[in-house]
């Protein structure tokens, strides 16, 4: 038993949540739930990024104050978490006074350590990214490669962070810790950026008022990224009233982000922590985009798939399963409501749901619900499975881990067809053989359910309740004679009579 601290990025409140936000949150939640199964003390952090120019501009366009827009959209993100069945331990807002005070404390320490100075800056700026772009990061003359809008040339006097001072230390850290960033091609991307030569970056903005005030110069606010990047550290100091959790959980074991913010988290963040004399996170896992029409889902691009609509129709567990199953976690991949429906029917309803239903139904029909206490078969298919799944999840390889479990679902369904228990039941001479088959099916379903609990928490709760075996402790993810003694009626886990798809306005 150890500790496990997992974080998502904090989400911009300039627009309502969309599927991309759900994707990252679900992935982090699966890791958190898995580690709780293993008996680890877990802290799972998510939240919202409320400062910076994108929020101020969005509020101005709506005739609102930035704080009013932040309050409105922060609540939308907060309400997304229980709908996703996210088990986060804290939801941070960067307008929290405790966060702002801790940001000031850390950045004063960085200044006192000699890594801050004042100078003029001029460069291309994307207000939606809240990011100054180098020449290598610009497309079509002077456009943002992410939002495809014209960049603006900004010139102002700012405080700067001496990012360049950390080039060698960052290169050495990547060399000494090859698992620091995953997948490997993302680590190579970050390292290429570092080796290309790090330039000092703006730490403050003088033209903005919506942000954390620079304590040594109140005419400036901290550049939103430095405010935001510190949330993973600041949250631990006040998430639990009256207790500082920093000593227990820092540094994070796993940080999950999307590839569009790689530079900030894989380069700026570790340099910032080095400057503050703080330990670095153990691992960053950088996933790709969920794509629609070939583009990253983005409210500003107008191509979003509403997670609330998807959950209303297919259920939350179906969403959780799909985003990790259909698109290999770490890669880009296209999503659609049609693909949801196909995966729902083939794997959830016809695969796992049907396996559980008919296994329980046969025990009730042929043995009055009493599970035979005999040694199950298929041990060669399940031996070592739990360890393999755990090793993959430790590396944030969630899709391959899920595939390993799904291989066993398919194996159990083949086992039903191979053994034909309905035929065995016709002849009393086959009673002992039927006992073994039924025990194997029920125990196989139970083990698969324990392994799927982090992905399908609602479904697994219902299934294990019908098995009268509610324990999801990871130690129980092995075939064991007698683990289930009596089964009850199980309602369909994934009904096929789905509500109709909403009609587009």
Short mmCIF file of C-alpha atoms in Angstrom, two decimals:
data_model
loop_
_atom_site.label_atom_id
_atom_site.label_comp_id
_atom_site.label_asym_id
_atom_site.label_seq_id
_atom_site.Cartn_x
_atom_site.Cartn_y
_atom_site.Cartn_z
CA UNK A 1 0.00 0.00 0.00
CA UNK A 2 1.31 3.40 -1.00
CA UNK A 3 0.08 6.80 -2.11
CA UNK A 4 -1.12 7.80 -5.55
CA UNK A 5 -1.71 11.40 -6.61
CA UNK A 6 -3.30 11.88 -10.03
CA UNK A 7 -4.26 15.19 -11.63
CA UNK A 8 -6.03 16.43 -14.73
CA UNK A 9 -5.26 19.80 -16.25
CA UNK A 10 -7.56 22.49 -14.98
CA UNK A 11 -10.11 23.43 -17.61
CA UNK A 12 -10.69 26.90 -19.05
CA UNK A 13 -14.02 28.45 -18.03
CA UNK A 14 -14.37 30.57 -21.17
CA UNK A 15 -16.91 28.02 -22.47
CA UNK A 16 -19.00 25.08 -21.23
CA UNK A 17 -17.46 21.59 -20.94
CA UNK A 18 -17.32 19.26 -23.94
CA UNK A 19 -16.27 15.70 -24.69
CA UNK A 20 -12.55 16.49 -24.61
CA UNK A 21 -12.83 17.57 -20.98
CA UNK A 22 -14.79 14.41 -20.16
CA UNK A 23 -12.10 12.30 -21.86
CA UNK A 24 -9.23 13.50 -19.70
CA UNK A 25 -11.30 13.34 -16.53
CA UNK A 26 -12.45 9.77 -17.20
CA UNK A 27 -8.89 8.60 -17.83
CA UNK A 28 -7.63 10.09 -14.56
CA UNK A 29 -10.63 8.69 -12.70
CA UNK A 30 -9.96 5.18 -13.99
CA UNK A 31 -6.41 5.41 -12.63
CA UNK A 32 -7.62 6.75 -9.29
CA UNK A 33 -10.26 4.03 -8.89
CA UNK A 34 -7.79 1.33 -9.90
CA UNK A 35 -5.27 2.44 -7.27
CA UNK A 36 -7.95 2.56 -4.60
CA UNK A 37 -8.73 -1.06 -5.49
CA UNK A 38 -5.07 -1.85 -4.85
CA UNK A 39 -5.31 -0.32 -1.38
CA UNK A 40 -3.35 2.85 -2.13
CA UNK A 41 -4.15 6.15 -0.45
CA UNK A 42 -5.36 8.19 -3.42
CA UNK A 43 -5.79 11.89 -4.09
CA UNK A 44 -7.45 12.81 -7.39
CA UNK A 45 -7.50 16.49 -8.36
CA UNK A 46 -9.37 18.30 -11.09
CA UNK A 47 -10.81 21.79 -11.45
CA UNK A 48 -10.94 24.95 -13.50
CA UNK A 49 -8.59 27.67 -14.72
CA UNK A 50 -10.43 30.96 -14.31
CA UNK A 51 -7.88 33.67 -15.04
CA UNK A 52 -6.27 35.02 -18.20
CA UNK A 53 -7.23 36.78 -21.39
CA UNK A 54 -9.46 34.04 -22.90
CA UNK A 55 -11.81 34.26 -19.93
CA UNK A 56 -11.74 38.07 -19.83
CA UNK A 57 -12.46 38.29 -23.57
CA UNK A 58 -15.27 35.73 -23.43
CA UNK A 59 -16.87 37.59 -20.52
CA UNK A 60 -16.61 40.92 -22.31
CA UNK A 61 -18.28 39.47 -25.42
CA UNK A 62 -21.21 38.34 -23.23
CA UNK A 63 -21.46 41.61 -21.34
CA UNK A 64 -20.44 39.89 -18.11
CA UNK A 65 -17.68 40.36 -15.59
CA UNK A 66 -14.92 37.73 -15.70
CA UNK A 67 -15.88 36.60 -12.20
CA UNK A 68 -19.54 36.14 -13.19
CA UNK A 69 -18.57 34.04 -16.23
CA UNK A 70 -16.09 32.06 -14.13
CA UNK A 71 -18.76 31.34 -11.50
CA UNK A 72 -21.26 30.27 -14.17
CA UNK A 73 -18.97 27.94 -16.10
CA UNK A 74 -17.10 26.62 -13.07
CA UNK A 75 -20.41 25.25 -11.85
CA UNK A 76 -20.95 23.56 -15.22
CA UNK A 77 -17.59 21.81 -14.91
CA UNK A 78 -18.23 20.92 -11.29
CA UNK A 79 -21.59 19.39 -12.23
CA UNK A 80 -19.90 17.35 -14.99
CA UNK A 81 -17.85 15.42 -12.42
CA UNK A 82 -20.67 13.48 -10.68
CA UNK A 83 -22.33 12.89 -14.06
CA UNK A 84 -19.11 11.22 -15.22
CA UNK A 85 -18.93 9.30 -11.94
CA UNK A 86 -15.58 11.00 -11.39
CA UNK A 87 -14.30 10.25 -7.90
CA UNK A 88 -12.17 13.38 -7.55
CA UNK A 89 -11.16 14.27 -4.02
CA UNK A 90 -11.06 18.01 -4.68
CA UNK A 91 -12.21 20.49 -7.29
CA UNK A 92 -9.91 23.50 -7.43
CA UNK A 93 -10.81 26.94 -8.71
CA UNK A 94 -7.95 29.33 -9.39
CA UNK A 95 -10.05 32.13 -7.91
CA UNK A 96 -9.86 30.34 -4.56
CA UNK A 97 -8.14 32.81 -2.19
CA UNK A 98 -5.99 29.98 -0.78
CA UNK A 99 -4.71 29.14 -4.26
CA UNK A 100 -3.88 32.75 -5.05
CA UNK A 101 -1.98 33.20 -1.79
CA UNK A 102 0.04 30.03 -2.38
CA UNK A 103 0.83 31.06 -5.98
CA UNK A 104 2.22 34.34 -4.69
CA UNK A 105 4.25 32.53 -2.04
CA UNK A 106 5.85 30.13 -4.54
CA UNK A 107 6.59 32.79 -7.16
CA UNK A 108 8.14 35.09 -4.55
CA UNK A 109 10.40 32.15 -3.66
CA UNK A 110 11.33 31.78 -7.33
CA UNK A 111 12.10 35.49 -7.52
CA UNK A 112 14.20 35.30 -4.36
CA UNK A 113 16.08 32.38 -5.92
CA UNK A 114 17.16 34.70 -8.73
CA UNK A 115 14.98 33.48 -11.61
CA UNK A 116 12.85 36.59 -12.23
CA UNK A 117 13.70 39.89 -13.94
CA UNK A 118 11.89 42.74 -15.70
CA UNK A 119 12.18 43.50 -19.43
CA UNK A 120 10.20 44.32 -22.58
CA UNK A 121 8.65 41.62 -24.73
CA UNK A 122 7.44 41.69 -28.30
CA UNK A 123 5.99 38.71 -30.13
CA UNK A 124 3.04 36.93 -31.75
CA UNK A 125 0.25 36.13 -29.30
CA UNK A 126 -2.88 33.94 -29.48
CA UNK A 127 -5.57 35.22 -27.10
CA UNK A 128 -7.41 31.88 -27.17
CA UNK A 129 -4.31 29.88 -26.27
CA UNK A 130 -3.13 32.65 -23.91
CA UNK A 131 0.28 31.89 -25.37
CA UNK A 132 3.08 33.73 -27.12
CA UNK A 133 4.09 31.79 -30.24
CA UNK A 134 7.59 31.30 -31.59
CA UNK A 135 8.17 31.42 -35.34
CA UNK A 136 8.21 27.60 -35.37
CA UNK A 137 4.72 27.52 -33.85
CA UNK A 138 3.00 29.73 -36.45
CA UNK A 139 1.09 28.61 -39.57
CA UNK A 140 0.16 30.44 -42.77
CA UNK A 141 2.11 33.59 -42.06
CA UNK A 142 0.77 34.63 -38.68
CA UNK A 143 -2.02 32.24 -37.68
CA UNK A 144 -2.48 30.00 -34.65
CA UNK A 145 -2.10 26.33 -35.68
CA UNK A 146 -4.70 25.28 -33.09
CA UNK A 147 -7.43 27.91 -33.44
CA UNK A 148 -6.58 29.04 -36.99
CA UNK A 149 -7.03 32.72 -36.07
CA UNK A 150 -4.76 35.64 -36.85
CA UNK A 151 -2.19 36.20 -34.12
CA UNK A 152 -1.65 39.65 -32.67
CA UNK A 153 1.70 41.34 -32.22
CA UNK A 154 2.02 42.22 -28.54
CA UNK A 155 4.63 44.49 -26.99
CA UNK A 156 4.73 45.20 -23.27
CA UNK A 157 6.98 45.42 -20.24
CA UNK A 158 6.71 42.23 -18.21
CA UNK A 159 8.47 40.27 -15.55
CA UNK A 160 10.27 37.29 -17.05
CA UNK A 161 10.99 33.79 -15.82
CA UNK A 162 14.53 32.57 -16.59
CA UNK A 163 13.45 29.44 -18.41
CA UNK A 164 16.75 29.40 -20.29
CA UNK A 165 18.59 28.71 -17.02
CA UNK A 166 17.04 25.24 -16.88
CA UNK A 167 17.93 23.87 -20.30
CA UNK A 168 20.71 21.57 -19.14
CA UNK A 169 18.85 20.44 -16.03
CA UNK A 170 15.75 19.60 -18.07
CA UNK A 171 17.77 17.67 -20.65
CA UNK A 172 19.46 15.75 -17.84
CA UNK A 173 16.16 15.00 -16.14
CA UNK A 174 14.75 13.55 -19.36
CA UNK A 175 17.89 11.44 -19.76
CA UNK A 176 17.78 10.20 -16.16
CA UNK A 177 14.03 9.55 -16.14
CA UNK A 178 13.03 8.02 -19.50
CA UNK A 179 9.49 7.39 -18.19
CA UNK A 180 8.97 11.03 -17.15
CA UNK A 181 6.78 11.78 -20.18
CA UNK A 182 4.70 9.27 -22.09
CA UNK A 183 4.01 8.10 -24.71
CA UNK A 184 7.59 8.11 -25.94
CA UNK A 185 6.89 10.21 -29.03
CA UNK A 186 5.53 12.98 -26.75
CA UNK A 187 8.71 12.86 -24.68
CA UNK A 188 10.71 13.22 -27.88
CA UNK A 189 8.57 16.20 -28.87
CA UNK A 190 9.18 17.92 -25.52
CA UNK A 191 12.88 17.14 -25.59
CA UNK A 192 13.15 18.49 -29.13
CA UNK A 193 11.59 21.75 -27.96
CA UNK A 194 14.08 21.94 -25.08
CA UNK A 195 17.11 21.14 -27.22
CA UNK A 196 15.99 23.75 -29.75
CA UNK A 197 17.05 26.35 -27.20
CA UNK A 198 14.90 27.64 -24.36
CA UNK A 199 14.05 31.33 -24.26
CA UNK A 200 12.99 33.22 -21.16
CA UNK A 201 9.21 33.65 -20.96
CA UNK A 202 6.82 36.26 -19.65
CA UNK A 203 5.91 35.66 -16.03
CA UNK A 204 3.49 38.59 -15.78
CA UNK A 205 1.13 40.72 -17.88
CA UNK A 206 0.79 44.46 -17.40
CA UNK A 207 -2.20 44.97 -19.72
CA UNK A 208 -4.50 42.60 -17.83
CA UNK A 209 -6.22 42.90 -14.47
CA UNK A 210 -7.93 39.49 -14.40
CA UNK A 211 -5.38 37.31 -12.65
CA UNK A 212 -3.31 36.80 -9.52
CA UNK A 213 -1.63 40.06 -8.54
CA UNK A 214 2.17 40.12 -8.52
CA UNK A 215 2.90 40.85 -4.85
CA UNK A 216 6.05 42.87 -5.50
CA UNK A 217 4.42 44.96 -8.26
CA UNK A 218 0.64 45.38 -8.10
CA UNK A 219 0.50 46.88 -11.59
CA UNK A 220 1.04 43.35 -12.93
CA UNK A 221 -0.79 40.04 -12.72
CA UNK A 222 0.90 36.70 -13.20
CA UNK A 223 0.70 35.25 -16.68
CA UNK A 224 -2.17 32.76 -16.52
CA UNK A 225 -0.05 29.71 -17.24
CA UNK A 226 2.15 30.19 -14.18
CA UNK A 227 -0.91 30.70 -12.00
CA UNK A 228 -2.51 27.58 -13.49
CA UNK A 229 0.54 25.30 -13.45
CA UNK A 230 0.95 25.75 -9.72
CA UNK A 231 -2.56 24.51 -8.92
CA UNK A 232 -1.37 20.91 -8.69
CA UNK A 233 0.86 21.98 -5.80
CA UNK A 234 -1.31 24.63 -4.17
CA UNK A 235 -4.43 22.43 -3.91
CA UNK A 236 -2.79 20.05 -1.46
CA UNK A 237 -2.25 22.85 1.05
CA UNK A 238 -5.98 23.52 1.53
CA UNK A 239 -8.03 20.72 -0.05
CA UNK A 240 -8.64 19.17 3.37
CA UNK A 241 -9.64 21.84 5.91
CA UNK A 242 -7.15 22.15 8.70
CA UNK A 243 -4.62 19.79 7.14
CA UNK A 244 -1.78 20.21 4.65
CA UNK A 245 -1.60 17.14 2.40
CA UNK A 246 1.54 18.24 0.57
CA UNK A 247 3.86 16.03 2.60
CA UNK A 248 1.65 13.00 1.95
CA UNK A 249 1.02 13.32 -1.76
CA UNK A 250 3.62 15.59 -3.41
CA UNK A 251 4.97 14.91 -5.99
CA UNK A 252 2.19 13.50 -8.20
CA UNK A 253 2.63 9.96 -9.48
CA UNK A 254 0.57 10.63 -12.60
CA UNK A 255 -0.45 13.79 -14.40
CA UNK A 256 -2.79 13.50 -17.40
CA UNK A 257 -3.01 16.24 -20.06
CA UNK A 258 -3.87 16.78 -23.71
CA UNK A 259 -1.15 17.28 -26.29
CA UNK A 260 -2.07 20.93 -26.96
CA UNK A 261 -0.58 21.95 -23.59
CA UNK A 262 2.53 19.77 -23.79
CA UNK A 263 4.97 22.68 -23.87
CA UNK A 264 3.65 24.20 -20.67
CA UNK A 265 3.49 20.97 -18.67
CA UNK A 266 6.49 19.09 -20.01
CA UNK A 267 8.86 22.10 -20.20
CA UNK A 268 7.61 25.14 -18.26
CA UNK A 269 6.18 23.24 -15.28
CA UNK A 270 9.26 21.16 -14.40
CA UNK A 271 11.46 24.23 -14.80
CA UNK A 272 9.16 26.20 -12.51
CA UNK A 273 9.30 23.46 -9.89
CA UNK A 274 13.10 23.31 -10.15
CA UNK A 275 13.24 27.08 -9.64
CA UNK A 276 11.12 26.72 -6.48
CA UNK A 277 13.22 23.79 -5.20
CA UNK A 278 10.25 21.42 -5.40
CA UNK A 279 10.33 17.74 -6.47
CA UNK A 280 9.08 17.03 -9.99
CA UNK A 281 6.07 14.82 -10.76
CA UNK A 282 6.96 11.22 -11.47
CA UNK A 283 5.13 10.94 -14.77
CA UNK A 284 3.18 13.00 -17.28
CA UNK A 285 0.99 11.18 -19.75
CA UNK A 286 0.00 13.21 -22.77
CA UNK A 287 -3.00 11.99 -24.70
CA UNK A 288 -4.17 12.89 -28.18
CA UNK A 289 -7.38 14.49 -29.40
CA UNK A 290 -10.85 13.14 -29.80
CA UNK A 291 -11.57 14.31 -33.34
CA UNK A 292 -14.70 15.30 -35.19
CA UNK A 293 -14.47 16.26 -38.84
CA UNK A 294 -10.70 15.83 -38.60
CA UNK A 295 -10.32 18.56 -35.97
CA UNK A 296 -9.78 18.56 -32.21
CA UNK A 297 -13.08 19.13 -30.42
CA UNK A 298 -13.17 22.78 -29.43
CA UNK A 299 -16.00 25.10 -28.49
CA UNK A 300 -14.34 27.90 -30.41
CA UNK A 301 -14.26 25.75 -33.56
CA UNK A 302 -17.89 24.75 -33.15
CA UNK A 303 -17.29 20.99 -33.45
CA UNK A 304 -18.26 19.53 -30.10
CA UNK A 305 -19.99 16.37 -28.97
CA UNK A 306 -21.95 17.10 -25.81
CA UNK A 307 -21.07 14.52 -23.12
CA UNK A 308 -24.35 15.21 -21.32
CA UNK A 309 -26.36 14.27 -24.43
CA UNK A 310 -24.30 11.11 -24.90
CA UNK A 311 -24.74 10.07 -21.26
CA UNK A 312 -28.48 10.75 -21.38
CA UNK A 313 -28.82 8.33 -24.26
CA UNK A 314 -26.18 5.65 -23.70
CA UNK A 315 -25.46 5.96 -19.98
CA UNK A 316 -22.35 7.17 -18.20
CA UNK A 317 -20.56 3.83 -18.17
CA UNK A 318 -21.00 3.50 -21.92
CA UNK A 319 -19.31 6.88 -22.38
CA UNK A 320 -16.47 5.93 -20.04
CA UNK A 321 -15.93 2.66 -21.89
CA UNK A 322 -16.12 4.13 -25.36
CA UNK A 323 -13.62 6.97 -25.02
CA UNK A 324 -10.95 4.60 -23.72
CA UNK A 325 -11.85 1.69 -25.97
CA UNK A 326 -12.47 3.14 -29.42
CA UNK A 327 -9.52 5.55 -29.42
CA UNK A 328 -6.17 4.25 -28.19
CA UNK A 329 -5.37 6.41 -25.18
CA UNK A 330 -2.40 8.58 -26.11
CA UNK A 331 -3.29 8.82 -29.80
CA UNK A 332 -5.65 10.97 -31.86
CA UNK A 333 -8.87 9.30 -32.92
CA UNK A 334 -12.25 10.08 -34.44
CA UNK A 335 -15.47 9.76 -32.45
CA UNK A 336 -19.13 9.87 -33.43
CA UNK A 337 -22.55 8.99 -32.06
CA UNK A 338 -22.75 6.19 -34.65
CA UNK A 339 -19.55 4.64 -33.32
CA UNK A 340 -20.88 4.93 -29.77
CA UNK A 341 -23.96 2.99 -30.76
CA UNK A 342 -22.00 0.25 -32.52
CA UNK A 343 -19.59 -0.24 -29.61
CA UNK A 344 -22.48 -0.15 -27.13
CA UNK A 345 -24.36 -2.91 -28.94
CA UNK A 346 -21.46 -5.18 -29.86
CA UNK A 347 -19.37 -5.09 -26.69
CA UNK A 348 -21.49 -3.82 -23.85
CA UNK A 349 -24.96 -5.19 -24.62
CA UNK A 350 -24.15 -8.32 -26.66
CA UNK A 351 -20.74 -9.00 -25.13
CA UNK A 352 -20.43 -8.25 -21.42
CA UNK A 353 -24.09 -7.62 -20.60
CA UNK A 354 -25.33 -10.77 -22.31
CA UNK A 355 -22.58 -12.87 -20.74
CA UNK A 356 -23.51 -11.72 -17.24
CA UNK A 357 -27.26 -12.10 -17.81
CA UNK A 358 -27.20 -15.59 -19.25
CA UNK A 359 -24.62 -16.88 -16.79
CA UNK A 360 -26.76 -15.78 -13.85
CA UNK A 361 -29.97 -16.92 -15.54
CA UNK A 362 -28.59 -20.43 -16.07
CA UNK A 363 -27.51 -20.77 -12.44
CA UNK A 364 -30.98 -19.69 -11.34
CA UNK A 365 -32.66 -22.03 -13.79
CA UNK A 366 -30.50 -25.13 -13.31
CA UNK A 367 -29.34 -24.75 -9.68
CA UNK A 368 -32.03 -22.50 -8.10
CA UNK A 369 -29.48 -19.67 -7.86
CA UNK A 370 -26.94 -21.67 -5.81
CA UNK A 371 -23.47 -21.56 -7.36
CA UNK A 372 -21.75 -24.97 -7.23
CA UNK A 373 -18.71 -24.98 -4.93
CA UNK A 374 -16.24 -26.56 -7.35
CA UNK A 375 -12.94 -25.52 -8.87
CA UNK A 376 -13.48 -23.30 -11.93
CA UNK A 377 -11.84 -23.97 -15.28
CA UNK A 378 -10.04 -21.47 -17.58
CA UNK A 379 -7.31 -20.78 -15.02
CA UNK A 380 -4.74 -20.60 -17.83
CA UNK A 381 -6.75 -17.73 -19.34
CA UNK A 382 -6.88 -15.76 -16.09
CA UNK A 383 -3.56 -16.51 -14.37
CA UNK A 384 -1.45 -13.36 -14.22
CA UNK A 385 -4.18 -11.22 -15.76
CA UNK A 386 -4.54 -8.85 -12.79
CA UNK A 387 -0.79 -8.18 -12.73
CA UNK A 388 -0.72 -7.52 -16.48
CA UNK A 389 -3.62 -5.07 -16.25
CA UNK A 390 -2.05 -3.26 -13.29
CA UNK A 391 1.30 -2.92 -15.09
CA UNK A 392 -0.40 -1.36 -18.12
CA UNK A 393 -2.44 1.07 -16.01
CA UNK A 394 0.73 2.10 -14.16
CA UNK A 395 2.08 3.15 -17.56
CA UNK A 396 -1.22 4.90 -18.41
CA UNK A 397 -1.77 2.40 -21.22
CA UNK A 398 -5.48 2.27 -20.54
CA UNK A 399 -6.69 0.98 -23.91
CA UNK A 400 -4.40 -2.09 -23.96
CA UNK A 401 -5.37 -2.79 -20.33
CA UNK A 402 -9.03 -2.69 -21.29
CA UNK A 403 -8.39 -4.97 -24.25
CA UNK A 404 -6.83 -7.60 -21.97
CA UNK A 405 -10.02 -7.69 -19.94
CA UNK A 406 -12.19 -7.73 -23.05
CA UNK A 407 -10.24 -10.74 -24.34
CA UNK A 408 -11.51 -12.61 -21.28
CA UNK A 409 -15.08 -11.46 -21.90
CA UNK A 410 -14.83 -12.92 -25.40
CA UNK A 411 -13.19 -16.09 -24.00
CA UNK A 412 -16.05 -16.60 -21.54
CA UNK A 413 -18.61 -16.14 -24.29
CA UNK A 414 -16.81 -18.76 -26.38
CA UNK A 415 -16.74 -21.03 -23.34
CA UNK A 416 -20.54 -20.88 -23.19
CA UNK A 417 -20.77 -21.95 -26.82
CA UNK A 418 -18.13 -24.67 -26.38
CA UNK A 419 -19.69 -26.23 -23.28
CA UNK A 420 -23.40 -25.74 -24.17
CA UNK A 421 -24.70 -25.80 -20.59
CA UNK A 422 -28.30 -25.89 -21.84
CA UNK A 423 -27.53 -29.21 -23.48
CA UNK A 424 -25.71 -30.55 -20.39
CA UNK A 425 -28.75 -29.71 -18.27
CA UNK A 426 -30.91 -32.14 -20.23
CA UNK A 427 -29.09 -35.20 -18.88
CA UNK A 428 -28.66 -35.79 -15.10
CA UNK A 429 -25.50 -37.77 -15.89
CA UNK A 430 -23.84 -34.46 -16.82
CA UNK A 431 -24.63 -32.82 -13.47
CA UNK A 432 -21.01 -32.64 -12.28
CA UNK A 433 -19.85 -31.27 -15.62
CA UNK A 434 -22.62 -28.66 -15.54
CA UNK A 435 -21.55 -27.65 -12.02
CA UNK A 436 -18.03 -26.90 -13.27
CA UNK A 437 -19.28 -24.91 -16.26
CA UNK A 438 -21.67 -22.80 -14.20
CA UNK A 439 -19.09 -22.15 -11.49
CA UNK A 440 -16.54 -21.16 -14.14
CA UNK A 441 -18.91 -18.72 -15.80
CA UNK A 442 -19.98 -17.04 -12.58
CA UNK A 443 -16.44 -16.77 -11.26
CA UNK A 444 -15.15 -15.54 -14.62
CA UNK A 445 -17.85 -12.88 -14.72
CA UNK A 446 -16.97 -11.82 -11.17
CA UNK A 447 -13.24 -11.47 -11.94
CA UNK A 448 -13.92 -9.53 -15.13
CA UNK A 449 -16.26 -7.26 -13.18
CA UNK A 450 -13.59 -6.49 -10.55
CA UNK A 451 -11.13 -5.59 -13.31
CA UNK A 452 -13.72 -3.42 -15.08
CA UNK A 453 -14.83 -1.62 -11.91
CA UNK A 454 -12.68 1.47 -12.55
CA UNK A 455 -14.15 1.86 -16.05
CA UNK A 456 -17.75 0.74 -15.45
CA UNK A 457 -18.40 1.57 -11.78
CA UNK A 458 -22.21 1.75 -11.95
CA UNK A 459 -22.54 -1.42 -14.01
CA UNK A 460 -20.15 -3.38 -11.84
CA UNK A 461 -21.97 -2.34 -8.66
CA UNK A 462 -25.22 -3.73 -10.09
CA UNK A 463 -23.61 -6.92 -11.31
CA UNK A 464 -21.70 -7.67 -8.12
CA UNK A 465 -24.84 -6.97 -6.09
CA UNK A 466 -26.62 -9.69 -8.10
CA UNK A 467 -23.67 -11.99 -7.38
CA UNK A 468 -23.83 -11.11 -3.67
CA UNK A 469 -20.10 -10.36 -3.93
CA UNK A 470 -19.75 -6.57 -3.71
CA UNK A 471 -16.02 -6.49 -2.87
CA UNK A 472 -13.96 -4.88 -5.66
CA UNK A 473 -10.58 -5.15 -3.90
CA UNK A 474 -7.94 -5.90 -6.49
CA UNK A 475 -6.71 -8.94 -4.58
CA UNK A 476 -9.97 -10.58 -5.57
CA UNK A 477 -9.27 -10.37 -9.30
CA UNK A 478 -8.34 -14.07 -9.51
CA UNK A 479 -10.48 -17.18 -10.06
CA UNK A 480 -11.45 -18.60 -6.66
CA UNK A 481 -13.74 -21.51 -5.86
CA UNK A 482 -16.66 -20.43 -3.71
CA UNK A 483 -16.24 -16.67 -4.09
CA UNK A 484 -19.91 -16.51 -5.13
CA UNK A 485 -22.41 -18.81 -3.45
CA UNK A 486 -25.82 -17.45 -4.46
CA UNK A 487 -27.00 -15.26 -7.33
CA UNK A 488 -30.04 -13.02 -7.60
CA UNK A 489 -32.03 -11.69 -10.56
CA UNK A 490 -30.02 -9.29 -12.74
CA UNK A 491 -31.78 -6.62 -14.77
CA UNK A 492 -30.25 -5.93 -18.22
CA UNK A 493 -26.99 -4.05 -17.67
CA UNK A 494 -27.05 -2.40 -21.10
CA UNK A 495 -30.63 -2.22 -22.40
CA UNK A 496 -31.07 -2.23 -26.15
CA UNK A 497 -34.19 -0.05 -26.10
CA UNK A 498 -32.20 3.19 -26.04
CA UNK A 499 -33.93 6.57 -26.09
CA UNK A 500 -34.02 8.07 -29.60
CA UNK A 501 -31.18 10.32 -30.64
CA UNK A 502 -31.95 14.00 -30.08
CA UNK A 503 -33.09 15.87 -33.18
CA UNK A 504 -30.65 18.57 -34.24
CA UNK A 505 -32.02 22.08 -33.91
#
